[in-house]
Short mmCIF file of C-alpha atoms in Angstrom, two decimals:
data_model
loop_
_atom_site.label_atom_id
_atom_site.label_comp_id
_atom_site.label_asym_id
_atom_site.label_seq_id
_atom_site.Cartn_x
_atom_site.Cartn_y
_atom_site.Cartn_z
CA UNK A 1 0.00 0.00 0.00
CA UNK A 2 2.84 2.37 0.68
CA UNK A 3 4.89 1.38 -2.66
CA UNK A 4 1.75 2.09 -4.46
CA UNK A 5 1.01 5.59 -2.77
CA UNK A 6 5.00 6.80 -3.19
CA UNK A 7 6.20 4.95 -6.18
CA UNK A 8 5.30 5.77 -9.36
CA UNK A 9 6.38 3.99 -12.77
CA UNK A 10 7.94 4.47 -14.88
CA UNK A 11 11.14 5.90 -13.05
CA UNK A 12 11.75 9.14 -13.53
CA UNK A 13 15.02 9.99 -11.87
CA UNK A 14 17.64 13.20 -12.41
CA UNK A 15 20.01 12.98 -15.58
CA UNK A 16 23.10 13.21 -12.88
CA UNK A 17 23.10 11.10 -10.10
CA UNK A 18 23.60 13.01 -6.93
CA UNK A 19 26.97 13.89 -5.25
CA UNK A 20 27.02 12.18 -1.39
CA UNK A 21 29.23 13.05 1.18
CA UNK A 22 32.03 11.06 1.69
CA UNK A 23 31.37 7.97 3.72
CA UNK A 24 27.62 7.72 2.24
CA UNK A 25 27.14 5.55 -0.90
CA UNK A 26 24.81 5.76 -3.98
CA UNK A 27 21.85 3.62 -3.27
CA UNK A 28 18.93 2.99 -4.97
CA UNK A 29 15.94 4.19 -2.95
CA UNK A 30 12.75 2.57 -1.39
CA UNK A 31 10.72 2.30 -4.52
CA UNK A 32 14.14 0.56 -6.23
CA UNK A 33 13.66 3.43 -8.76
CA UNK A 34 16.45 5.64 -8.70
CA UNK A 35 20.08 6.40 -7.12
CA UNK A 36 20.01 7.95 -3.86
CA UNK A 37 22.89 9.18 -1.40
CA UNK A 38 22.22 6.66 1.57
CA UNK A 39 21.82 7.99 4.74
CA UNK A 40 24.36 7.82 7.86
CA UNK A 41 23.77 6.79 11.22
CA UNK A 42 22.00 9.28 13.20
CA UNK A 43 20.12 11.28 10.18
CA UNK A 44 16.96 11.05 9.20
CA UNK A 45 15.11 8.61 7.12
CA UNK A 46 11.95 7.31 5.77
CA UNK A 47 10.75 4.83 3.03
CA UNK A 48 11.98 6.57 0.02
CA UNK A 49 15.43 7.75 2.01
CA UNK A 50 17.07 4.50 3.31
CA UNK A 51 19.67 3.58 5.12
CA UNK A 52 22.94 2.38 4.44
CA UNK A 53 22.68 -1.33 4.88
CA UNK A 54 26.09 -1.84 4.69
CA UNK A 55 26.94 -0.51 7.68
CA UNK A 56 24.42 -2.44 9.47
CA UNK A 57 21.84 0.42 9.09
CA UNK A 58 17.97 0.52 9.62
CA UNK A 59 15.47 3.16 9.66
CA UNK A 60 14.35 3.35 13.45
CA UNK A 61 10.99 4.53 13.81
CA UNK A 62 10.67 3.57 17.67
CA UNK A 63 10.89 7.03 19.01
CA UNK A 64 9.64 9.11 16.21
CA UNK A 65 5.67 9.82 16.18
CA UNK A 66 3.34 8.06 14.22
CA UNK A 67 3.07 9.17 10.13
CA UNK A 68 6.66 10.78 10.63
CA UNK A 69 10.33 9.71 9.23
CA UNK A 70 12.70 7.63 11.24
CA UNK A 71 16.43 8.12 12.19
CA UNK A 72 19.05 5.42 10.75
CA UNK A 73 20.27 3.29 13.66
CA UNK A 74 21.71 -0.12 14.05
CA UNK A 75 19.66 -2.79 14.12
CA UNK A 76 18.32 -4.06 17.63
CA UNK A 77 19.78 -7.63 17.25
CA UNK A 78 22.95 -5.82 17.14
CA UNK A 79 24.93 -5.44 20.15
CA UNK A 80 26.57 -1.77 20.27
CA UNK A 81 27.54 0.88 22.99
CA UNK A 82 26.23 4.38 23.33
CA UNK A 83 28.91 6.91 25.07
CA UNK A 84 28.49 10.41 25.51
CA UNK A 85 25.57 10.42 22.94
CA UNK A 86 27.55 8.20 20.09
CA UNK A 87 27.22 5.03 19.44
CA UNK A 88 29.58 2.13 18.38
CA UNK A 89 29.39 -1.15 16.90
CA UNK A 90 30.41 -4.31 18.86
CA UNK A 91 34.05 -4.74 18.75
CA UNK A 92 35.16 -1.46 18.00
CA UNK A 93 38.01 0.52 19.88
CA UNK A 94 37.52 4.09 20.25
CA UNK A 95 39.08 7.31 22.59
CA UNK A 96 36.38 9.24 24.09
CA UNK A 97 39.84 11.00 25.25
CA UNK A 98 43.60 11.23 24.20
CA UNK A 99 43.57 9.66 28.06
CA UNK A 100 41.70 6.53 27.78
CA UNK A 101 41.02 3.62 25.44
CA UNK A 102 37.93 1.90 25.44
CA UNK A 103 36.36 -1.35 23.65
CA UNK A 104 32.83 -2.29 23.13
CA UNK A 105 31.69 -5.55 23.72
CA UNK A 106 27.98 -7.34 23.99
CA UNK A 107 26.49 -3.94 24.75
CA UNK A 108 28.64 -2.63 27.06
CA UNK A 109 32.79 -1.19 27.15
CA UNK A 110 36.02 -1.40 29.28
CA UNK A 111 37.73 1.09 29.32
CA UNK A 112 41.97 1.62 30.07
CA UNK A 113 44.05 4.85 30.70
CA UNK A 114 46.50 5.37 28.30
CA UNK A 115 48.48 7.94 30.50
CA UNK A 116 50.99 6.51 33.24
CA UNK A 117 49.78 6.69 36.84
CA UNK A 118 53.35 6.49 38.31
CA UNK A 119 54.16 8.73 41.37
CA UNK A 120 57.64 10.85 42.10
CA UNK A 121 58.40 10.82 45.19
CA UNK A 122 61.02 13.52 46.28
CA UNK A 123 65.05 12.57 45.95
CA UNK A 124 67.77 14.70 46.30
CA UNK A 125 68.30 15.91 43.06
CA UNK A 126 64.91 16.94 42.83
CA UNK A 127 63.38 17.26 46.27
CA UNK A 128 59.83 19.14 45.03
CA UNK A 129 58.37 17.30 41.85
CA UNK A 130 55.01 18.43 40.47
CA UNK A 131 52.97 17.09 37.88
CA UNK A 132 52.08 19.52 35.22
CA UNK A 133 50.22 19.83 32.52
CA UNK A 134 52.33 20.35 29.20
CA UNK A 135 50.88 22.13 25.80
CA UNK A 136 50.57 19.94 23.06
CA UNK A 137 50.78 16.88 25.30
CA UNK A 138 47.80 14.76 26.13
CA UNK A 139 49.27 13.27 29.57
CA UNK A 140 50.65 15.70 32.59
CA UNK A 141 54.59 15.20 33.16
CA UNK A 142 56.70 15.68 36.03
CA UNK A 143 58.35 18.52 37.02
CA UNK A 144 61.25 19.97 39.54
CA UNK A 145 60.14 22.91 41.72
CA UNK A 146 63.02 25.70 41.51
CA UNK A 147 64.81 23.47 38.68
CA UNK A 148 64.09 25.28 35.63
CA UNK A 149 60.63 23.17 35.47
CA UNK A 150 61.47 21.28 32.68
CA UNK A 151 59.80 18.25 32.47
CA UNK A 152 61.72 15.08 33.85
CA UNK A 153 63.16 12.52 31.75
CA UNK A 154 61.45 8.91 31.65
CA UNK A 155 64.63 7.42 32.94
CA UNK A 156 64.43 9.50 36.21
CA UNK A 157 60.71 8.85 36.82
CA UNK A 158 61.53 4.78 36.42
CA UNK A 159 65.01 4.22 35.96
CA UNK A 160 65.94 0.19 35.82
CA UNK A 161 66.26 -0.89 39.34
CA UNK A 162 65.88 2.74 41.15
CA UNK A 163 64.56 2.63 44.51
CA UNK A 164 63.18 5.31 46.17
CA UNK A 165 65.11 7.21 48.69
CA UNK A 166 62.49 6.99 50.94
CA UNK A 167 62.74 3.08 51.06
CA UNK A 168 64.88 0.84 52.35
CA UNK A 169 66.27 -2.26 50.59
CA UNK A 170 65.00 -5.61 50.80
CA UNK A 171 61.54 -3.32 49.98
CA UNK A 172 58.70 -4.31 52.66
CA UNK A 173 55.79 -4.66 50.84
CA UNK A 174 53.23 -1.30 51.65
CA UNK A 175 50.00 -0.29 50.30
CA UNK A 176 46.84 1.31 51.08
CA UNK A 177 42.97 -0.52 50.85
CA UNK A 178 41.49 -0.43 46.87
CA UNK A 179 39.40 2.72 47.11
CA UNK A 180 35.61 2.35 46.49
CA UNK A 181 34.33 1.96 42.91
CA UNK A 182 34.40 5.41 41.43
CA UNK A 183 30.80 4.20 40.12
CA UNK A 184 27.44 3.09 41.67
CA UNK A 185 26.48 1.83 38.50
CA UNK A 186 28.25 0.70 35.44
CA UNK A 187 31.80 0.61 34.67
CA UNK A 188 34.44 2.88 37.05
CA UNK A 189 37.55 2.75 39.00
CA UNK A 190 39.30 1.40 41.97
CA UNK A 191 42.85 2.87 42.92
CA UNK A 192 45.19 2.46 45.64
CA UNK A 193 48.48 3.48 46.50
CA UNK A 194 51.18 0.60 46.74
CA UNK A 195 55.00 -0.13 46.32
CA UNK A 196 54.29 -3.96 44.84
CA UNK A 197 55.82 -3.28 41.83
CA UNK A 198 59.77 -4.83 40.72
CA UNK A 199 61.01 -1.05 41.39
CA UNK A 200 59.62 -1.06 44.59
CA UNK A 201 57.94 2.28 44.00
CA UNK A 202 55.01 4.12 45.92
CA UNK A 203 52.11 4.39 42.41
CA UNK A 204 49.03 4.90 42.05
CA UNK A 205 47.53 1.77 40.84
CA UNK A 206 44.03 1.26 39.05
CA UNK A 207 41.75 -1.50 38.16
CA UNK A 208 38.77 -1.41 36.54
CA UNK A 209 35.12 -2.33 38.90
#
């Protein structure tokens, strides 16, 4: 009943096929009539205006009101993940942040920082470190208080068997408790504070919860 109310024959399409943006194939469209630019996920759609099927795409009409177009969205047999408003297919690895690294999997994502949680204590040679933030870096560096501030290099953070100077050799094990989850519901944190690591180091340690 639709076909017959929208589709008319013969075809009557444009001389030139249309020009899509990039990422959104020629199609033909609902009535199999003529070449259409399909549509992407999250834009609208409707009988004559589908979907591009090759990514997985269907027209959604689930929250749209009754007589009106649909959005394209995967299809519900599909697992994906929606973060921050976007969605993503099973399997895929994406950055909500140049800090983190997550992966979607049967509806839901783990997620792992990509920065290094390691802590300075203070030594001699640089007895007030800071973390700072540094422009056009993504993760914060250290720094020494009234030495020029220029960041340290990696081998001073976590040279090959440096201890700190603030621990004794053989290194007695020390940590704190694993902090509460950072969330009530869904995926967070844990962290804790422990040298149980083959420099013997204080850190900051994390595990996902």
């Amino acid at each position: 009943q639709v076909c017959a109310q929208l589709c008319r024959r013969p075809c009557y399409c444009p001389w030139v096929p249309p020009r899509c943006p990039r990422g959104s194939p020629l199609v033909l469209d609902g009535c199999g009539c003529c070449k259409v630019c399909a549509r992407r996920l999250g834009e609208p759609c409707d009988f004559l205006h589908v979907c591009d099927q090759s990514q997985g795409l269907v027209c959604d009409y689930s929250s749209a009101p009754a007589g009106t177009g649909g959005t394209c969205n995967f299809e519900d047999d599909e697992e994906g993940c929606e973060v921050n408003g976007r969605l993503y297919r099973d399997g895929e690895v994406f950055q909500p942040s140049c800090r983190i690294q997550c992966h979607c999997l049967d509806g839901g994502f783990t997620c792992i920082p990509l920065c290094q949680e390691d802590v300075r204590l203070p030594s001699p040679d640089c007895p007030f470190p800071r973390r700072v933030e540094i422009p056009g870096k993504c993760c914060p560096e250290w720094i020494c208080e009234g030495a020029q501030e220029q960041p340290l290099p990696r081998d001073a953070r976590a040279a090959p068997g440096a201890v700190s100077p603030l621990l004794w050799s053989p290194c007695p094990p020390w940590g704190t408790e694993w902090s509460p989850c950072s969330a009530t519901c869904g995926l967070g944190f844990a962290s804790r504070v422990s040298n149980q690591n083959r420099l013997c180091r204080l850190e900051t340690q994390r595990r996902l919860c």
